[in-house]
PDB file of C-alpha atoms in Angstrom:
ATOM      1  CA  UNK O   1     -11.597 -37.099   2.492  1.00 47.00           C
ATOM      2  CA  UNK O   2      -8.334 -37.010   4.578  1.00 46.00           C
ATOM      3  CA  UNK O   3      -9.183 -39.987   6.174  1.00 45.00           C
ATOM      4  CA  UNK O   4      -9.591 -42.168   3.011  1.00 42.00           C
ATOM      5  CA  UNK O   5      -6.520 -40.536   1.716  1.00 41.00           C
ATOM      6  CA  UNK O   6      -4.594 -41.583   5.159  1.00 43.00           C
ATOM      7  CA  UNK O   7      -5.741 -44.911   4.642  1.00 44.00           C
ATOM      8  CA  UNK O   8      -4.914 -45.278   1.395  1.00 39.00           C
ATOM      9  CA  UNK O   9      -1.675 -44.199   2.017  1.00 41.00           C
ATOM     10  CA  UNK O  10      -1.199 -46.544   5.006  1.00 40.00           C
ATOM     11  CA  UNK O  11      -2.088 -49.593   2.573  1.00 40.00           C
ATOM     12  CA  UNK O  12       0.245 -48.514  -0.011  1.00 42.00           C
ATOM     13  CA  UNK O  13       3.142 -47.855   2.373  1.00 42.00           C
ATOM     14  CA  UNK O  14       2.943 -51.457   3.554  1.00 41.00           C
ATOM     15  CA  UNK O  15       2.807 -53.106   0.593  1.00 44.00           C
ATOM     16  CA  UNK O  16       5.762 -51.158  -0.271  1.00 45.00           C
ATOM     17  CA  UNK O  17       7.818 -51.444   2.600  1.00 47.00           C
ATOM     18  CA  UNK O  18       6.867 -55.094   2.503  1.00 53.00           C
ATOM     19  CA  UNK O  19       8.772 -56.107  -0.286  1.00 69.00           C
ATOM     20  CA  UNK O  20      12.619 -55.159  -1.064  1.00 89.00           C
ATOM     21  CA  UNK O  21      13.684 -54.449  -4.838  1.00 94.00           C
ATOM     22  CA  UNK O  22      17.274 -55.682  -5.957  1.00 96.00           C
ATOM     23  CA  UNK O  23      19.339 -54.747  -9.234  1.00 97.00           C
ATOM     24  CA  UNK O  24      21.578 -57.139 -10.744  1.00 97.00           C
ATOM     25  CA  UNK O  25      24.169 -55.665 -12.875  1.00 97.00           C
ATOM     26  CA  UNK O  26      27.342 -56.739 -15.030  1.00 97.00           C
ATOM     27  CA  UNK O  27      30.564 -55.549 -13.126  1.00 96.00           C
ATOM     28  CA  UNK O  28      32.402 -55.209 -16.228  1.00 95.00           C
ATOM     29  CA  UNK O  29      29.912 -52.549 -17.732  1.00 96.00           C
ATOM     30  CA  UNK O  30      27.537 -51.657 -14.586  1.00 96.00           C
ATOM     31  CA  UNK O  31      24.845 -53.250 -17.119  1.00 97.00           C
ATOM     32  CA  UNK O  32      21.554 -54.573 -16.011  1.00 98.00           C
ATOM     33  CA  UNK O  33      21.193 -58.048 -16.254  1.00 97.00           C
ATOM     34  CA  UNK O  34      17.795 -59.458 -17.398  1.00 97.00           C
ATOM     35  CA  UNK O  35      16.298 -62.747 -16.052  1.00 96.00           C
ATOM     36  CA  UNK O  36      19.287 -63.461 -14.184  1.00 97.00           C
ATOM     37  CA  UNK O  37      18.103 -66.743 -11.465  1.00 96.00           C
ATOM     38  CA  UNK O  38      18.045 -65.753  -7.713  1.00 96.00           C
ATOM     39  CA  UNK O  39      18.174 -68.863  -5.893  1.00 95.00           C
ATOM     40  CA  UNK O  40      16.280 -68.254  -2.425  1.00 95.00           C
ATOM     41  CA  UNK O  41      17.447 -69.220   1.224  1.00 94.00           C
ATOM     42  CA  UNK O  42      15.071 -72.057   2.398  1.00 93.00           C
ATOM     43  CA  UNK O  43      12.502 -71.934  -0.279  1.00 91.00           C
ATOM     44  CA  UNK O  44      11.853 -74.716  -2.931  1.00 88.00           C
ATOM     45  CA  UNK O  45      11.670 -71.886  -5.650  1.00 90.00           C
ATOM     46  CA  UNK O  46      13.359 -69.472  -7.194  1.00 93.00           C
ATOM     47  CA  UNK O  47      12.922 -66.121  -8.652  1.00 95.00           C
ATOM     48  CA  UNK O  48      14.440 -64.279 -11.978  1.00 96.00           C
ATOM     49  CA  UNK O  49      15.183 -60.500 -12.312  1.00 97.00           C
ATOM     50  CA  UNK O  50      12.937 -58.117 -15.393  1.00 96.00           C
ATOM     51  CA  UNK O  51      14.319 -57.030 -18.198  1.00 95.00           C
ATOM     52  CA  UNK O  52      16.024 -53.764 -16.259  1.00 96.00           C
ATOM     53  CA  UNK O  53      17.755 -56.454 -14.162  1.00 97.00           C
ATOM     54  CA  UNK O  54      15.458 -55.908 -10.972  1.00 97.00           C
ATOM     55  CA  UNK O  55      13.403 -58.231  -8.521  1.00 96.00           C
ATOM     56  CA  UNK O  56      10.951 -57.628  -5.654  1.00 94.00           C
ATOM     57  CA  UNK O  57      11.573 -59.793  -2.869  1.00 95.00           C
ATOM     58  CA  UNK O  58       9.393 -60.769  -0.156  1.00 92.00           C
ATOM     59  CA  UNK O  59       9.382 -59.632   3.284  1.00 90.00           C
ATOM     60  CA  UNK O  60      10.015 -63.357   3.857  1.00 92.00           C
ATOM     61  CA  UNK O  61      12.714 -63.808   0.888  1.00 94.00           C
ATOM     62  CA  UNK O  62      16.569 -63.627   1.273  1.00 95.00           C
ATOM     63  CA  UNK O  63      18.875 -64.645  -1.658  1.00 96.00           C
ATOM     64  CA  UNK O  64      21.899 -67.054  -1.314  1.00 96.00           C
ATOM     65  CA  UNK O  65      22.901 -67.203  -4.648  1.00 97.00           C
ATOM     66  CA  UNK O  66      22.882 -65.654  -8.170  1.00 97.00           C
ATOM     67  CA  UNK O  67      23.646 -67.022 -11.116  1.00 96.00           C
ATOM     68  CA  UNK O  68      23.224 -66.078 -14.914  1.00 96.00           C
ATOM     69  CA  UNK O  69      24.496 -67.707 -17.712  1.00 94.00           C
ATOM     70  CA  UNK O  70      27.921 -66.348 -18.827  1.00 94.00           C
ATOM     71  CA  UNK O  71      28.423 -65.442 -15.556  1.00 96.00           C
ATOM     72  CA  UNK O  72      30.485 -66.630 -12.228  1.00 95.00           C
ATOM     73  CA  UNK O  73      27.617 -67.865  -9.485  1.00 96.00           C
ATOM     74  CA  UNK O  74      27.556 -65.234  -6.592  1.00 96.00           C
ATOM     75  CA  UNK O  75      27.425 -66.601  -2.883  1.00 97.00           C
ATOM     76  CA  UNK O  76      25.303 -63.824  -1.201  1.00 95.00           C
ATOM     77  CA  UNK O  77      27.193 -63.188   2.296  1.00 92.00           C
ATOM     78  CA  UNK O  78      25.093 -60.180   3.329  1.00 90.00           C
ATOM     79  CA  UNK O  79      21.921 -58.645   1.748  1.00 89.00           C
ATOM     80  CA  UNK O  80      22.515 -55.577  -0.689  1.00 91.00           C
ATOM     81  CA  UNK O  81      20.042 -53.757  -2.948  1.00 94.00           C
ATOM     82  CA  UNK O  82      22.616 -54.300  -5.789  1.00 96.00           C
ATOM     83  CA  UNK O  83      24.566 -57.314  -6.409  1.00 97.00           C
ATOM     84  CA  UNK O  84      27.438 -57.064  -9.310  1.00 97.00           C
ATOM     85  CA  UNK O  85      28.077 -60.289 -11.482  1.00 97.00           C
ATOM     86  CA  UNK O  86      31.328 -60.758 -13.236  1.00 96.00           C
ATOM     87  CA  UNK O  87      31.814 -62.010 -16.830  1.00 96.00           C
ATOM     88  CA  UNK O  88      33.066 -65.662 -17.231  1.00 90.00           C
ATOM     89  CA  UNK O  89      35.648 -65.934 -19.500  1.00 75.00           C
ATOM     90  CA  UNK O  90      37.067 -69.309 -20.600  1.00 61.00           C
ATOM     91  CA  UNK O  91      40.046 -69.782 -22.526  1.00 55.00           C
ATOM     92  CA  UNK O  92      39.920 -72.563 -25.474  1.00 47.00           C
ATOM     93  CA  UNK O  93      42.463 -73.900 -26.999  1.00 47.00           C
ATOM     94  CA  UNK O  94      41.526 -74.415 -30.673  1.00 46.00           C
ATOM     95  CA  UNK O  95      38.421 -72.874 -32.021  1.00 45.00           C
ATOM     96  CA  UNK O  96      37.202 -74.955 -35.122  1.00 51.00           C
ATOM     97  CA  UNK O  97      35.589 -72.113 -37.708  1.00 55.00           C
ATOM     98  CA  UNK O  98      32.925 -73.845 -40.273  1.00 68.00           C
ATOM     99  CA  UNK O  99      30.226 -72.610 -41.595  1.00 79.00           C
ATOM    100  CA  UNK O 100      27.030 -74.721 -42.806  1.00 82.00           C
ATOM    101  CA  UNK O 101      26.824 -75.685 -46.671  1.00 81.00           C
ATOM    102  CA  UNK O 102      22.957 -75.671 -46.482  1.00 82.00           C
ATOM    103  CA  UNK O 103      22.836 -78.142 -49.416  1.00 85.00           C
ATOM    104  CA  UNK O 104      20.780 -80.908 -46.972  1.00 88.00           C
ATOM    105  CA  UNK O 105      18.208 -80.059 -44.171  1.00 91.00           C
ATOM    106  CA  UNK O 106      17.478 -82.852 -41.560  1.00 93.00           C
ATOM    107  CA  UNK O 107      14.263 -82.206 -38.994  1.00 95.00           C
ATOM    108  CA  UNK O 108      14.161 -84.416 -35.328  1.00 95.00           C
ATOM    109  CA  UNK O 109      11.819 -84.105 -32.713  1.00 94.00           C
ATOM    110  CA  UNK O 110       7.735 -83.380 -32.459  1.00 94.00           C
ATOM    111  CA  UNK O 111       5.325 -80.852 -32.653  1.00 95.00           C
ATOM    112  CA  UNK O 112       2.708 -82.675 -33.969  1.00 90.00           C
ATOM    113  CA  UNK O 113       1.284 -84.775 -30.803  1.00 84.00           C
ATOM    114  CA  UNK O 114       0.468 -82.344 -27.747  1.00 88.00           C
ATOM    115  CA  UNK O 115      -1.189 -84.849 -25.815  1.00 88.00           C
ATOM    116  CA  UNK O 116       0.539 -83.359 -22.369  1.00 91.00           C
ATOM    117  CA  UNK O 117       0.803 -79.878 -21.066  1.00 92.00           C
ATOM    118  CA  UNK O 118       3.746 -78.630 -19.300  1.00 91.00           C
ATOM    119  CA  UNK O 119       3.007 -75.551 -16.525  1.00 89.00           C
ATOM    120  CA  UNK O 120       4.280 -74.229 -13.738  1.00 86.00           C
ATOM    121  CA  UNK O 121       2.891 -72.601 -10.537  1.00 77.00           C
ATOM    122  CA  UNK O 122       4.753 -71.553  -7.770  1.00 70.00           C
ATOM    123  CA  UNK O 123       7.466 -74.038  -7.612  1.00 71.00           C
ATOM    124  CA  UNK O 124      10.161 -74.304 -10.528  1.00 73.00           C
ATOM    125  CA  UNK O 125      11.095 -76.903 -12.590  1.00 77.00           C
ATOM    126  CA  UNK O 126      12.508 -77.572 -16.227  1.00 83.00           C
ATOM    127  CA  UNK O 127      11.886 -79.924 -18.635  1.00 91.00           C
ATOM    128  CA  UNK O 128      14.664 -81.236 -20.771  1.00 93.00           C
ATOM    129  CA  UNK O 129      15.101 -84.034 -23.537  1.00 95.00           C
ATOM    130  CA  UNK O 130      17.764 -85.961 -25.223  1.00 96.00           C
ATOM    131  CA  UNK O 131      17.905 -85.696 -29.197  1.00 96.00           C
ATOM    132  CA  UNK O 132      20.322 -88.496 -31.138  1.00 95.00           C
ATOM    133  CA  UNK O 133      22.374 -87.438 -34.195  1.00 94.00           C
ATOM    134  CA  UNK O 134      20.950 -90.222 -36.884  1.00 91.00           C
ATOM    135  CA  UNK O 135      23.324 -88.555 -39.445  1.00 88.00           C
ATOM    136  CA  UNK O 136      26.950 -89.138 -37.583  1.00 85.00           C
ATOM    137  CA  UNK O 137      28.695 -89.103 -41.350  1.00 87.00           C
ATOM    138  CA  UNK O 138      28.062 -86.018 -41.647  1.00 89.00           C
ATOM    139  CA  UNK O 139      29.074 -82.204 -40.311  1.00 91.00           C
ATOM    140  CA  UNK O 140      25.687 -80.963 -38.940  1.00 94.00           C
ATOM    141  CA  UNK O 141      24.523 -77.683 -37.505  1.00 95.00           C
ATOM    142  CA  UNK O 142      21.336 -76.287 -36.034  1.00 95.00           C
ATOM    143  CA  UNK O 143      18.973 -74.180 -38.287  1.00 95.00           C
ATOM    144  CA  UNK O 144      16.118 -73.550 -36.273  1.00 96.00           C
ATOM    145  CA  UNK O 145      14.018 -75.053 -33.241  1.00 97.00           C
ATOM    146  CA  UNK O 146      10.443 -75.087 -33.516  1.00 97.00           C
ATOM    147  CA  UNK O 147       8.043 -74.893 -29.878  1.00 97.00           C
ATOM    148  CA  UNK O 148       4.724 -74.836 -29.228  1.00 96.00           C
ATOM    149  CA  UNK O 149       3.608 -72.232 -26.811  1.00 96.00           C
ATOM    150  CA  UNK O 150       0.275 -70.926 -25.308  1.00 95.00           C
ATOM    151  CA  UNK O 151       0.564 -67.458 -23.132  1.00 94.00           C
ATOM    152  CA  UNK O 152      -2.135 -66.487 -20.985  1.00 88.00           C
ATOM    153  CA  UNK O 153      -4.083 -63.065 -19.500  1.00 77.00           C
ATOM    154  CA  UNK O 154      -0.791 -60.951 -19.645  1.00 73.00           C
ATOM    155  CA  UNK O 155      -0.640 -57.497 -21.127  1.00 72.00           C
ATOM    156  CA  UNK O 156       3.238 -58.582 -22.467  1.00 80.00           C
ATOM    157  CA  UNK O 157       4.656 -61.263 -24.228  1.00 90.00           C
ATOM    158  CA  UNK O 158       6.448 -64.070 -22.357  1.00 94.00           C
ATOM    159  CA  UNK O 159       9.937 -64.784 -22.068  1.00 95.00           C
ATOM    160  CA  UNK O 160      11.692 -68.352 -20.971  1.00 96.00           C
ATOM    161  CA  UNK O 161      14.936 -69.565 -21.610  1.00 96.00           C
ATOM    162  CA  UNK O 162      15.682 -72.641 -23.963  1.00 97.00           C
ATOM    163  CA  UNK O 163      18.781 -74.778 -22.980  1.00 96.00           C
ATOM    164  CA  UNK O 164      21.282 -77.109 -24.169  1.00 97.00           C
ATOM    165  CA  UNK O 165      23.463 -79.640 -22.675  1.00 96.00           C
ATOM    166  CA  UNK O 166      26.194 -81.769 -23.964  1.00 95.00           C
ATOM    167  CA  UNK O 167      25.650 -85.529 -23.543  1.00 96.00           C
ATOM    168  CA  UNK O 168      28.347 -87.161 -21.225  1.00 95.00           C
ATOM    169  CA  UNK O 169      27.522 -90.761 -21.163  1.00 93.00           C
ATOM    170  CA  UNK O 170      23.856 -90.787 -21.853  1.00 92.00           C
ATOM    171  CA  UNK O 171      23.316 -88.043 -19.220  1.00 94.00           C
ATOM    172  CA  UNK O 172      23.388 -84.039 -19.240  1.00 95.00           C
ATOM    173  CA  UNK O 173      26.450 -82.052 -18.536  1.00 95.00           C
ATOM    174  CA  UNK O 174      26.370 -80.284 -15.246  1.00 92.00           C
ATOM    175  CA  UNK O 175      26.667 -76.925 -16.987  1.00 91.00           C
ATOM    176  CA  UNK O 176      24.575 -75.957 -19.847  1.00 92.00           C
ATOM    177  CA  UNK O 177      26.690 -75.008 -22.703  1.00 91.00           C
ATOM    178  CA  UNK O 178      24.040 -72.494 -23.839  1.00 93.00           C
ATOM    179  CA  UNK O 179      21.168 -70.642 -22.841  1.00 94.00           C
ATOM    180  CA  UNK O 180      18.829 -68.424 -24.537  1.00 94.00           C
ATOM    181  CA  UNK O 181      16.002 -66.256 -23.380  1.00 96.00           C
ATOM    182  CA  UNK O 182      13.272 -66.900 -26.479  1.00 97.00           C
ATOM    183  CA  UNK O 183      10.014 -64.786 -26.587  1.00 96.00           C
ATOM    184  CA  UNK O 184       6.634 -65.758 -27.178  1.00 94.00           C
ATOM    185  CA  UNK O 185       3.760 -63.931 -28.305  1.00 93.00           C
ATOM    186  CA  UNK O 186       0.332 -63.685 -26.919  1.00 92.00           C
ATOM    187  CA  UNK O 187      -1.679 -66.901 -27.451  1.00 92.00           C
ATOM    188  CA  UNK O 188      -1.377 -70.374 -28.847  1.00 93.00           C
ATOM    189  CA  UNK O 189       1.796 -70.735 -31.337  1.00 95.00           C
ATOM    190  CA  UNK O 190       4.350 -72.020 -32.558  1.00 96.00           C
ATOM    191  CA  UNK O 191       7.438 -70.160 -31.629  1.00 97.00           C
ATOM    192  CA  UNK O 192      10.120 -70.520 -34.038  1.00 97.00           C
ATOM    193  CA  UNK O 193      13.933 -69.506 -32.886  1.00 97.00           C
ATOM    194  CA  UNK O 194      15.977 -69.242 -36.336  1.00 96.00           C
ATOM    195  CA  UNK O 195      19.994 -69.977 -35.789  1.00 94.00           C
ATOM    196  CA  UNK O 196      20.403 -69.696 -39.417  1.00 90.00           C
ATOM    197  CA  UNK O 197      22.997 -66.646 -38.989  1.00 89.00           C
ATOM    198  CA  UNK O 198      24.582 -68.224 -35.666  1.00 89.00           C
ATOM    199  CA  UNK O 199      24.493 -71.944 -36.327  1.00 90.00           C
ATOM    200  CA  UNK O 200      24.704 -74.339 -32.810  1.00 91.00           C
ATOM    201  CA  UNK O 201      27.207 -77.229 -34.043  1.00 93.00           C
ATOM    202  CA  UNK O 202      24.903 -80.422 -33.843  1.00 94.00           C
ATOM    203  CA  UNK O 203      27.642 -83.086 -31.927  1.00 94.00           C
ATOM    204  CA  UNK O 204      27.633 -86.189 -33.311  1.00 94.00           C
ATOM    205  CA  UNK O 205      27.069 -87.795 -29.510  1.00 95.00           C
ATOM    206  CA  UNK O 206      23.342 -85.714 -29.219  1.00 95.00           C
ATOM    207  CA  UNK O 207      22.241 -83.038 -27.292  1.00 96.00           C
ATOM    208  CA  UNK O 208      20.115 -82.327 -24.442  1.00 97.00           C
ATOM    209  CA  UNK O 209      17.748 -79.529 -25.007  1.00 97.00           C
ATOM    210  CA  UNK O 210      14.906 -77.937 -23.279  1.00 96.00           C
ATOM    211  CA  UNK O 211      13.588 -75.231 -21.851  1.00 96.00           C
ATOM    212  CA  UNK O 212      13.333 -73.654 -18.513  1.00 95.00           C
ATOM    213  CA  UNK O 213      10.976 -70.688 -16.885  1.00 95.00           C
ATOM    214  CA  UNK O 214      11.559 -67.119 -15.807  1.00 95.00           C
ATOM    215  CA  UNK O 215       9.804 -67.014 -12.530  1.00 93.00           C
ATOM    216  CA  UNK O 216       9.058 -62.940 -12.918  1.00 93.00           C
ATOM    217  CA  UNK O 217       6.671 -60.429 -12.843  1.00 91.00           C
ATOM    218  CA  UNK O 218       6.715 -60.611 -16.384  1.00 92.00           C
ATOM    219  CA  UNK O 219       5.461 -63.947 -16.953  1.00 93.00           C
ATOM    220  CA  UNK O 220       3.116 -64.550 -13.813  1.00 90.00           C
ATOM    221  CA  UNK O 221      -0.844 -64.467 -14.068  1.00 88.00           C
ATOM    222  CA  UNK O 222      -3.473 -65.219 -11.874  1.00 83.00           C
ATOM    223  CA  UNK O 223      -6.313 -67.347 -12.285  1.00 78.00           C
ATOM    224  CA  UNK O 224      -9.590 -68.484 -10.788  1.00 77.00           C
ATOM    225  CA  UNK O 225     -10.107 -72.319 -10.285  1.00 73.00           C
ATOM    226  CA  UNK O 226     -13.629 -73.414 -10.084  1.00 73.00           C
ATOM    227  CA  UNK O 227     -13.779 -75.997  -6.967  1.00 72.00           C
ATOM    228  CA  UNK O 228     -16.479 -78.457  -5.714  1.00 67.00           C
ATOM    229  CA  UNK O 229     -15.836 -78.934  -2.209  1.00 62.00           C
ATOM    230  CA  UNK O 230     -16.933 -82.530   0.046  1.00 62.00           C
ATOM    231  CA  UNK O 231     -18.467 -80.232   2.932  1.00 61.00           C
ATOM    232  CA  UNK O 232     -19.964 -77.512   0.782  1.00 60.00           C
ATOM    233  CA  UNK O 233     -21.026 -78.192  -2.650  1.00 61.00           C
ATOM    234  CA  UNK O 234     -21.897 -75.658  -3.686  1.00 64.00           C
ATOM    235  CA  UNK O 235     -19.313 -74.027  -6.104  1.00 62.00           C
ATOM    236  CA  UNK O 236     -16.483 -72.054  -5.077  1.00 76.00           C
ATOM    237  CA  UNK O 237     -13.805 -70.086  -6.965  1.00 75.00           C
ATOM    238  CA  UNK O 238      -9.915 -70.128  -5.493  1.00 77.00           C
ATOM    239  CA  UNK O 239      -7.325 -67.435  -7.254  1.00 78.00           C
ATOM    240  CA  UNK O 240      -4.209 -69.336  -8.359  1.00 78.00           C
ATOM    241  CA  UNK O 241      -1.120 -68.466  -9.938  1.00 84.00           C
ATOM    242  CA  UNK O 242       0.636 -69.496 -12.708  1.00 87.00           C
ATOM    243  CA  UNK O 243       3.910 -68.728 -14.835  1.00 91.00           C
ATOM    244  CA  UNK O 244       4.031 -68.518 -18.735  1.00 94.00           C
ATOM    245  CA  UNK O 245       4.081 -69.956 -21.176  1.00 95.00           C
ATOM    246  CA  UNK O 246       2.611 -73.151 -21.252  1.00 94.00           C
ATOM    247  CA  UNK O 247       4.378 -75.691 -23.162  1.00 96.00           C
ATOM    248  CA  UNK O 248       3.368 -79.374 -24.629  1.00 96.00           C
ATOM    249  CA  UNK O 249       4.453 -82.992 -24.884  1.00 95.00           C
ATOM    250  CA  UNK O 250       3.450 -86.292 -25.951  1.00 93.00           C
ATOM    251  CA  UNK O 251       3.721 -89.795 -24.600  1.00 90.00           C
ATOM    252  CA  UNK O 252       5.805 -92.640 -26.014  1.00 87.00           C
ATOM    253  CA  UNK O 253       5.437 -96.113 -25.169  1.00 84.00           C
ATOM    254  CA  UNK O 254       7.883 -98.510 -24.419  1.00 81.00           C
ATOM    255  CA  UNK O 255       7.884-102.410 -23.492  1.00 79.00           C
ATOM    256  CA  UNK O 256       8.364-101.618 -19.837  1.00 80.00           C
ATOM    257  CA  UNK O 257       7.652 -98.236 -19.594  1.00 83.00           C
ATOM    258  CA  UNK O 258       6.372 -94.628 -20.775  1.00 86.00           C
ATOM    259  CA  UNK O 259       8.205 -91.800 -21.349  1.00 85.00           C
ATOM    260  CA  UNK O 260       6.667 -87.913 -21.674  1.00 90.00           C
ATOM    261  CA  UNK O 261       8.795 -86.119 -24.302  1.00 92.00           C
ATOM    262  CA  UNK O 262       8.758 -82.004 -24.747  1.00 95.00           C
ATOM    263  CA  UNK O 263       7.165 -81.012 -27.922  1.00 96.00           C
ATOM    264  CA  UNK O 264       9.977 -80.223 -29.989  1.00 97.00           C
ATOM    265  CA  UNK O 265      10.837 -79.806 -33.465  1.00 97.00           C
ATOM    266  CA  UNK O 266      14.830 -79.274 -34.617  1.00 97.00           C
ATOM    267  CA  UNK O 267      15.600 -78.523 -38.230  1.00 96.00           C
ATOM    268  CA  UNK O 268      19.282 -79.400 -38.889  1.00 96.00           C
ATOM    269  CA  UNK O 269      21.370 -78.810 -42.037  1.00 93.00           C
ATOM    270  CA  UNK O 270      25.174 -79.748 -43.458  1.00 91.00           C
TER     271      UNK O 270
END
């Protein structure tokens, strides 16, 4: 019995001492900051802290930089177990106050044709698309955003962050404007994000908007993958990983071209 107990032990220890846990907190407050991205030293992913602000990192894993939205970027010099973030504060000039009239509602985008599905694995990407303003005469706000969502074998929901840009030219702004972290339930849905009490200002140039994942314990899952393979056929199983949610598209056709689009619905109102 002491032996199994010794080995157990001996397991546990190194998969302990094999990772290193961080906390990211607000300097201002010594808050935890949730999801907040850890961009990695020589890897072609990155990582995002829980909810409590913390993230296990690999043996193998060093950070170079944090960022979070709302926050300045941190250049990691030297490795710490807690890294503080301060607030960014910009001044503005002249703050326009106006509140929607909610007399007119306006709805762009799709969530009708999923013909594509949007996943990720191990390495991290986002998917973002342009939406016009066909109504430039008038004032126009955002009311809600509408996403289809499927979330697989997790015990919690999911979590990802939806983002705008500003269009400069036909093209996204380097910085997103706003970011939100959105949760989905369990399953196949429609997840609905209601701005009716904090209306977005619809420009009358467009936005970029899309969505991006929170590569955390949290949101990964494992999965088995049924394989036929040239030397051996007979079937094999190979554990992969995934990140939710899973998200959907559609394809438009063009002239010379085709173009994937996010499945998207915005409801706007004046």
């Amino acid at each position: 019995m002491t032996k199994i107990f010794t080995a157990l032990f001996f397991i546990l220890s190194l998969s302990i001492f094999s990772q290193n846990r961080i906390k990211i907190l607000d300097s201002e407050n010594q808050k935890p900051i949730s999801y907040a991205k850890l961009i990695l030293k020589d890897k072609d992913y990155y990582k995002n802290t829980e909810e409590n602000g913390e993230a296990a990192l690999e043996k193998d894993e060093e950070v170079s930089e944090i960022q979070s939205f709302g926050y300045e970027n941190l250049k990691v010099e030297n490795s710490k177990t807690t890294y503080f973030l301060k607030p960014t504060f910009k001044e503005i000039e002249a703050i326009e106050i106006s509140k929607p009239k909610f007399l007119k509602n306006y709805t762009i985008g799709n969530i009708k044709k999923t013909e594509i599905g949007y996943t990720s694995g191990v390495n991290t990407w986002g998917v973002i698309n342009f939406f016009a303003n066909q109504h430039k005469d008038e004032k126009l706000f955002i009311k809600k955003i509408r996403i289809p969502t499927e979330v697989y074998n997790t015990k919690r929901e999911a979590i990802f962050n939806l983002v705008f840009y500003e269009n400069i030219e036909g093209n996204p702004a380097p910085e997103r404007f706003k970011s939100l972290p959105v949760i989905c339930k369990k399953g196949k849905h429609v997840t609905e994000i209601d701005f009716s009490k904090n209306p977005i200002t619809f420009p009358k140039t467009g936005l970029f908007i899309g969505i991006e994942w929170i590569m955390n314990e949290q949101n990964y899952y494992q999965y088995e993958l049924k394989v036929n393979r040239p030397v051996n056929p007979k079937e094999k199983y190979i554990t992969k990983e995934r990140v939710n949610p899973m998200f959907f598209g559609y394809r438009v056709a063009y002239s010379d071209r085709f173009e994937n689009r996010l499945a998207l619905e915005i409801e706007l109102t004046n």
